[in-house]
């Protein structure tokens, strides 16, 4: 490879990477500094939640049950801890807006051409999607955690109130059951709130 070819590739590569480093929502929020800052914080929360969720999602994919046990049963402490971090943590997830929690737009490029039809400049803009994608996965992860929690709850009902108690105590189990029921209701409320919050 010649020196000039290497230089050309070095010049072209950062430009290509730059094209894909834009966030469509950030582009759509241009000029609204408060919303841009808030969106940056939501993205940070989304990343932290997704890192923990992916651990469980990958564990479920490779899970090999022994006898009749389910993944939800084996991962019960981790599932309940994730649900409690969301419902009792320091973040009020009900305030997250729908467009912050999933991908509602993609980056598109407006091209300016010269008289010969050659592209002389490209300007990015946010192009709204007809069907939102998972994006930063806040909604996808909340729904997954809610599904796991519901599975655990169903198992608890099937196996009796003493099932989660280390001593087989129905009273302990009932308290765990009631707490989980509360978490399920709160998670449902959070998911519904985000899904209905389209405000800018």
PDB file of C-alpha atoms in Angstrom:
ATOM      1  CA  UNK A   1       0.000   0.000   0.000  1.00  0.00           C
ATOM      2  CA  UNK A   2       1.413   3.363  -1.014  1.00  0.00           C
ATOM      3  CA  UNK A   3       1.884   6.240   1.385  1.00  0.00           C
ATOM      4  CA  UNK A   4      -0.633   8.401  -0.486  1.00  0.00           C
ATOM      5  CA  UNK A   5      -3.286   5.628  -0.324  1.00  0.00           C
ATOM      6  CA  UNK A   6      -2.776   5.333   3.456  1.00  0.00           C
ATOM      7  CA  UNK A   7      -3.164   9.099   3.814  1.00  0.00           C
ATOM      8  CA  UNK A   8      -6.395   9.038   1.760  1.00  0.00           C
ATOM      9  CA  UNK A   9      -7.831   6.275   3.983  1.00  0.00           C
ATOM     10  CA  UNK A  10      -6.857   8.197   7.122  1.00  0.00           C
ATOM     11  CA  UNK A  11      -8.619  11.281   5.785  1.00  0.00           C
ATOM     12  CA  UNK A  12     -11.755   9.367   4.700  1.00  0.00           C
ATOM     13  CA  UNK A  13     -12.187   7.204   7.826  1.00  0.00           C
ATOM     14  CA  UNK A  14     -12.819   9.934  10.452  1.00  0.00           C
ATOM     15  CA  UNK A  15     -15.337  11.533   8.081  1.00  0.00           C
ATOM     16  CA  UNK A  16     -17.263   8.237   7.789  1.00  0.00           C
ATOM     17  CA  UNK A  17     -17.213   7.741  11.558  1.00  0.00           C
ATOM     18  CA  UNK A  18     -18.401  11.298  12.091  1.00  0.00           C
ATOM     19  CA  UNK A  19     -21.478  10.632   9.923  1.00  0.00           C
ATOM     20  CA  UNK A  20     -22.634   7.893  12.286  1.00  0.00           C
ATOM     21  CA  UNK A  21     -21.790   9.614  15.569  1.00  0.00           C
ATOM     22  CA  UNK A  22     -24.889  11.815  15.479  1.00  0.00           C
ATOM     23  CA  UNK A  23     -27.917  11.057  17.606  1.00  0.00           C
ATOM     24  CA  UNK A  24     -31.152  11.803  15.732  1.00  0.00           C
ATOM     25  CA  UNK A  25     -32.926  13.000  18.879  1.00  0.00           C
ATOM     26  CA  UNK A  26     -30.061  15.361  19.731  1.00  0.00           C
ATOM     27  CA  UNK A  27     -30.409  16.833  16.241  1.00  0.00           C
ATOM     28  CA  UNK A  28     -34.163  17.252  16.692  1.00  0.00           C
ATOM     29  CA  UNK A  29     -33.590  18.978  20.049  1.00  0.00           C
ATOM     30  CA  UNK A  30     -31.181  21.530  18.603  1.00  0.00           C
ATOM     31  CA  UNK A  31     -31.711  24.863  20.340  1.00  0.00           C
ATOM     32  CA  UNK A  32     -33.509  23.309  23.350  1.00  0.00           C
ATOM     33  CA  UNK A  33     -30.605  23.099  25.787  1.00  0.00           C
ATOM     34  CA  UNK A  34     -32.670  21.896  28.769  1.00  0.00           C
ATOM     35  CA  UNK A  35     -34.081  18.945  26.815  1.00  0.00           C
ATOM     36  CA  UNK A  36     -30.656  18.121  25.382  1.00  0.00           C
ATOM     37  CA  UNK A  37     -29.105  17.965  28.860  1.00  0.00           C
ATOM     38  CA  UNK A  38     -32.005  15.900  30.195  1.00  0.00           C
ATOM     39  CA  UNK A  39     -31.759  13.536  27.226  1.00  0.00           C
ATOM     40  CA  UNK A  40     -28.014  13.065  27.865  1.00  0.00           C
ATOM     41  CA  UNK A  41     -28.790  12.056  31.463  1.00  0.00           C
ATOM     42  CA  UNK A  42     -31.508   9.648  30.301  1.00  0.00           C
ATOM     43  CA  UNK A  43     -29.030   8.029  27.898  1.00  0.00           C
ATOM     44  CA  UNK A  44     -26.646   7.494  30.827  1.00  0.00           C
ATOM     45  CA  UNK A  45     -29.417   5.829  32.843  1.00  0.00           C
ATOM     46  CA  UNK A  46     -30.354   3.721  29.814  1.00  0.00           C
ATOM     47  CA  UNK A  47     -26.777   2.508  29.419  1.00  0.00           C
ATOM     48  CA  UNK A  48     -26.461   1.541  33.093  1.00  0.00           C
ATOM     49  CA  UNK A  49     -29.795  -0.304  33.015  1.00  0.00           C
ATOM     50  CA  UNK A  50     -28.928  -2.070  29.766  1.00  0.00           C
ATOM     51  CA  UNK A  51     -25.557  -3.277  31.083  1.00  0.00           C
ATOM     52  CA  UNK A  52     -27.262  -5.014  34.012  1.00  0.00           C
ATOM     53  CA  UNK A  53     -30.189  -6.268  31.907  1.00  0.00           C
ATOM     54  CA  UNK A  54     -27.873  -7.766  29.285  1.00  0.00           C
ATOM     55  CA  UNK A  55     -26.168  -9.866  31.962  1.00  0.00           C
ATOM     56  CA  UNK A  56     -29.512 -11.515  32.771  1.00  0.00           C
ATOM     57  CA  UNK A  57     -30.642 -11.690  29.118  1.00  0.00           C
ATOM     58  CA  UNK A  58     -27.419 -13.499  28.129  1.00  0.00           C
ATOM     59  CA  UNK A  59     -27.688 -15.754  31.179  1.00  0.00           C
ATOM     60  CA  UNK A  60     -31.230 -16.712  30.140  1.00  0.00           C
ATOM     61  CA  UNK A  61     -30.073 -17.462  26.575  1.00  0.00           C
ATOM     62  CA  UNK A  62     -27.466 -19.938  27.848  1.00  0.00           C
ATOM     63  CA  UNK A  63     -29.645 -21.287  30.683  1.00  0.00           C
ATOM     64  CA  UNK A  64     -29.980 -25.079  30.833  1.00  0.00           C
ATOM     65  CA  UNK A  65     -32.723 -26.048  33.293  1.00  0.00           C
ATOM     66  CA  UNK A  66     -32.260 -28.848  35.802  1.00  0.00           C
ATOM     67  CA  UNK A  67     -35.459 -30.881  36.113  1.00  0.00           C
ATOM     68  CA  UNK A  68     -38.407 -28.427  35.956  1.00  0.00           C
ATOM     69  CA  UNK A  69     -36.720 -25.242  37.164  1.00  0.00           C
ATOM     70  CA  UNK A  70     -37.135 -22.064  35.131  1.00  0.00           C
ATOM     71  CA  UNK A  71     -34.725 -19.196  34.575  1.00  0.00           C
ATOM     72  CA  UNK A  72     -36.992 -16.858  36.543  1.00  0.00           C
ATOM     73  CA  UNK A  73     -36.824 -19.232  39.512  1.00  0.00           C
ATOM     74  CA  UNK A  74     -33.017 -19.518  39.448  1.00  0.00           C
ATOM     75  CA  UNK A  75     -32.445 -15.783  38.889  1.00  0.00           C
ATOM     76  CA  UNK A  76     -35.133 -14.674  41.371  1.00  0.00           C
ATOM     77  CA  UNK A  77     -32.811 -12.537  43.617  1.00  0.00           C
ATOM     78  CA  UNK A  78     -31.298 -10.718  40.613  1.00  0.00           C
ATOM     79  CA  UNK A  79     -34.689 -10.117  38.960  1.00  0.00           C
ATOM     80  CA  UNK A  80     -36.229  -8.750  42.148  1.00  0.00           C
ATOM     81  CA  UNK A  81     -33.153  -6.572  42.813  1.00  0.00           C
ATOM     82  CA  UNK A  82     -33.435  -5.035  39.319  1.00  0.00           C
ATOM     83  CA  UNK A  83     -37.138  -4.353  39.818  1.00  0.00           C
ATOM     84  CA  UNK A  84     -36.518  -2.716  43.211  1.00  0.00           C
ATOM     85  CA  UNK A  85     -33.690  -0.570  41.789  1.00  0.00           C
ATOM     86  CA  UNK A  86     -36.195   0.783  39.276  1.00  0.00           C
ATOM     87  CA  UNK A  87     -39.215   1.190  41.550  1.00  0.00           C
ATOM     88  CA  UNK A  88     -37.382   2.307  44.720  1.00  0.00           C
ATOM     89  CA  UNK A  89     -34.172   3.801  43.284  1.00  0.00           C
ATOM     90  CA  UNK A  90     -33.118   7.429  42.946  1.00  0.00           C
ATOM     91  CA  UNK A  91     -34.575   7.859  39.426  1.00  0.00           C
ATOM     92  CA  UNK A  92     -38.249   8.619  38.775  1.00  0.00           C
ATOM     93  CA  UNK A  93     -38.719   6.589  35.584  1.00  0.00           C
ATOM     94  CA  UNK A  94     -42.292   7.884  35.152  1.00  0.00           C
ATOM     95  CA  UNK A  95     -40.833  11.251  34.085  1.00  0.00           C
ATOM     96  CA  UNK A  96     -38.914   9.738  31.161  1.00  0.00           C
ATOM     97  CA  UNK A  97     -40.526  10.629  27.853  1.00  0.00           C
ATOM     98  CA  UNK A  98     -41.360   8.063  25.180  1.00  0.00           C
ATOM     99  CA  UNK A  99     -38.910   9.493  22.635  1.00  0.00           C
ATOM    100  CA  UNK A 100     -36.150   9.360  25.265  1.00  0.00           C
ATOM    101  CA  UNK A 101     -36.790   5.680  26.015  1.00  0.00           C
ATOM    102  CA  UNK A 102     -36.673   4.201  22.511  1.00  0.00           C
ATOM    103  CA  UNK A 103     -35.611   5.134  18.977  1.00  0.00           C
ATOM    104  CA  UNK A 104     -38.273   7.345  17.412  1.00  0.00           C
ATOM    105  CA  UNK A 105     -36.053   8.930  14.754  1.00  0.00           C
ATOM    106  CA  UNK A 106     -32.992   8.138  12.665  1.00  0.00           C
ATOM    107  CA  UNK A 107     -30.236  10.310  11.251  1.00  0.00           C
ATOM    108  CA  UNK A 108     -30.823  11.209   7.588  1.00  0.00           C
ATOM    109  CA  UNK A 109     -28.680  13.366   5.330  1.00  0.00           C
ATOM    110  CA  UNK A 110     -29.741  16.337   3.245  1.00  0.00           C
ATOM    111  CA  UNK A 111     -27.388  16.651   0.288  1.00  0.00           C
ATOM    112  CA  UNK A 112     -26.514  19.791  -1.651  1.00  0.00           C
ATOM    113  CA  UNK A 113     -25.339  19.189  -5.208  1.00  0.00           C
ATOM    114  CA  UNK A 114     -23.597  21.369  -7.742  1.00  0.00           C
ATOM    115  CA  UNK A 115     -24.692  21.912 -11.368  1.00  0.00           C
ATOM    116  CA  UNK A 116     -23.022  18.627 -12.397  1.00  0.00           C
ATOM    117  CA  UNK A 117     -24.931  16.617  -9.779  1.00  0.00           C
ATOM    118  CA  UNK A 118     -21.943  16.093  -7.495  1.00  0.00           C
ATOM    119  CA  UNK A 119     -22.550  16.225  -3.741  1.00  0.00           C
ATOM    120  CA  UNK A 120     -20.841  19.312  -2.349  1.00  0.00           C
ATOM    121  CA  UNK A 121     -22.172  19.185   1.197  1.00  0.00           C
ATOM    122  CA  UNK A 122     -24.255  16.966   3.490  1.00  0.00           C
ATOM    123  CA  UNK A 123     -26.319  18.132   6.452  1.00  0.00           C
ATOM    124  CA  UNK A 124     -27.689  15.664   9.045  1.00  0.00           C
ATOM    125  CA  UNK A 125     -31.254  15.890  10.326  1.00  0.00           C
ATOM    126  CA  UNK A 126     -33.553  13.779  12.484  1.00  0.00           C
ATOM    127  CA  UNK A 127     -35.975  11.755  10.387  1.00  0.00           C
ATOM    128  CA  UNK A 128     -38.956  10.453  12.455  1.00  0.00           C
ATOM    129  CA  UNK A 129     -39.591   6.694  12.273  1.00  0.00           C
ATOM    130  CA  UNK A 130     -43.115   5.398  11.629  1.00  0.00           C
ATOM    131  CA  UNK A 131     -42.484   2.456  13.961  1.00  0.00           C
ATOM    132  CA  UNK A 132     -40.168   3.142  16.933  1.00  0.00           C
ATOM    133  CA  UNK A 133     -37.238   0.754  17.444  1.00  0.00           C
ATOM    134  CA  UNK A 134     -35.666  -0.355  20.752  1.00  0.00           C
ATOM    135  CA  UNK A 135     -32.972   2.322  20.617  1.00  0.00           C
ATOM    136  CA  UNK A 136     -31.377   2.788  24.046  1.00  0.00           C
ATOM    137  CA  UNK A 137     -33.599  -0.072  25.283  1.00  0.00           C
ATOM    138  CA  UNK A 138     -35.098   1.609  28.365  1.00  0.00           C
ATOM    139  CA  UNK A 139     -38.606   0.479  27.427  1.00  0.00           C
ATOM    140  CA  UNK A 140     -37.435  -2.898  26.141  1.00  0.00           C
ATOM    141  CA  UNK A 141     -35.545  -3.598  29.377  1.00  0.00           C
ATOM    142  CA  UNK A 142     -38.366  -2.401  31.629  1.00  0.00           C
ATOM    143  CA  UNK A 143     -40.776  -4.700  29.785  1.00  0.00           C
ATOM    144  CA  UNK A 144     -38.338  -7.627  30.076  1.00  0.00           C
ATOM    145  CA  UNK A 145     -37.879  -7.091  33.819  1.00  0.00           C
ATOM    146  CA  UNK A 146     -41.655  -6.869  34.216  1.00  0.00           C
ATOM    147  CA  UNK A 147     -42.073 -10.157  32.307  1.00  0.00           C
ATOM    148  CA  UNK A 148     -39.496 -11.935  34.482  1.00  0.00           C
ATOM    149  CA  UNK A 149     -41.098 -10.582  37.647  1.00  0.00           C
ATOM    150  CA  UNK A 150     -44.526 -11.795  36.537  1.00  0.00           C
ATOM    151  CA  UNK A 151     -43.041 -15.277  35.918  1.00  0.00           C
ATOM    152  CA  UNK A 152     -41.584 -15.332  39.436  1.00  0.00           C
ATOM    153  CA  UNK A 153     -44.930 -14.213  40.840  1.00  0.00           C
ATOM    154  CA  UNK A 154     -46.757 -16.960  38.977  1.00  0.00           C
ATOM    155  CA  UNK A 155     -44.320 -19.549  40.316  1.00  0.00           C
ATOM    156  CA  UNK A 156     -44.862 -18.227  43.839  1.00  0.00           C
ATOM    157  CA  UNK A 157     -48.630 -18.657  43.472  1.00  0.00           C
ATOM    158  CA  UNK A 158     -48.170 -22.172  42.094  1.00  0.00           C
ATOM    159  CA  UNK A 159     -45.670 -23.302  44.765  1.00  0.00           C
ATOM    160  CA  UNK A 160     -47.414 -21.742  47.768  1.00  0.00           C
ATOM    161  CA  UNK A 161     -46.609 -18.837  50.067  1.00  0.00           C
ATOM    162  CA  UNK A 162     -43.773 -20.597  51.910  1.00  0.00           C
ATOM    163  CA  UNK A 163     -41.871 -21.148  48.646  1.00  0.00           C
ATOM    164  CA  UNK A 164     -39.433 -18.208  48.925  1.00  0.00           C
ATOM    165  CA  UNK A 165     -38.941 -18.454  52.674  1.00  0.00           C
ATOM    166  CA  UNK A 166     -35.729 -20.245  53.742  1.00  0.00           C
ATOM    167  CA  UNK A 167     -37.799 -21.745  56.578  1.00  0.00           C
ATOM    168  CA  UNK A 168     -40.887 -22.540  54.502  1.00  0.00           C
ATOM    169  CA  UNK A 169     -42.767 -19.913  56.526  1.00  0.00           C
ATOM    170  CA  UNK A 170     -46.027 -18.807  54.815  1.00  0.00           C
ATOM    171  CA  UNK A 171     -45.965 -15.434  56.623  1.00  0.00           C
ATOM    172  CA  UNK A 172     -42.500 -14.594  55.235  1.00  0.00           C
ATOM    173  CA  UNK A 173     -43.586 -15.782  51.815  1.00  0.00           C
ATOM    174  CA  UNK A 174     -46.752 -13.693  51.949  1.00  0.00           C
ATOM    175  CA  UNK A 175     -44.758 -10.555  52.682  1.00  0.00           C
ATOM    176  CA  UNK A 176     -42.397 -11.284  49.746  1.00  0.00           C
ATOM    177  CA  UNK A 177     -45.438 -11.963  47.556  1.00  0.00           C
ATOM    178  CA  UNK A 178     -47.108  -8.674  48.521  1.00  0.00           C
ATOM    179  CA  UNK A 179     -43.882  -6.695  48.001  1.00  0.00           C
ATOM    180  CA  UNK A 180     -43.419  -8.251  44.571  1.00  0.00           C
ATOM    181  CA  UNK A 181     -47.027  -7.563  43.656  1.00  0.00           C
ATOM    182  CA  UNK A 182     -46.407  -3.917  44.508  1.00  0.00           C
ATOM    183  CA  UNK A 183     -43.268  -3.894  42.326  1.00  0.00           C
ATOM    184  CA  UNK A 184     -45.214  -5.408  39.408  1.00  0.00           C
ATOM    185  CA  UNK A 185     -47.892  -2.720  39.703  1.00  0.00           C
ATOM    186  CA  UNK A 186     -45.290   0.053  39.909  1.00  0.00           C
ATOM    187  CA  UNK A 187     -43.405  -1.306  36.881  1.00  0.00           C
ATOM    188  CA  UNK A 188     -46.636  -1.454  34.887  1.00  0.00           C
ATOM    189  CA  UNK A 189     -47.363   2.141  35.868  1.00  0.00           C
ATOM    190  CA  UNK A 190     -43.853   3.241  34.808  1.00  0.00           C
ATOM    191  CA  UNK A 191     -44.145   1.497  31.409  1.00  0.00           C
ATOM    192  CA  UNK A 192     -47.595   2.998  30.805  1.00  0.00           C
ATOM    193  CA  UNK A 193     -46.402   6.466  31.886  1.00  0.00           C
ATOM    194  CA  UNK A 194     -43.437   6.414  29.496  1.00  0.00           C
ATOM    195  CA  UNK A 195     -45.600   5.081  26.663  1.00  0.00           C
ATOM    196  CA  UNK A 196     -48.066   7.945  27.125  1.00  0.00           C
ATOM    197  CA  UNK A 197     -45.533  10.759  27.666  1.00  0.00           C
ATOM    198  CA  UNK A 198     -44.896  12.407  24.283  1.00  0.00           C
ATOM    199  CA  UNK A 199     -44.169  15.903  25.678  1.00  0.00           C
ATOM    200  CA  UNK A 200     -41.050  17.760  24.614  1.00  0.00           C
TER     201      UNK A 200
END
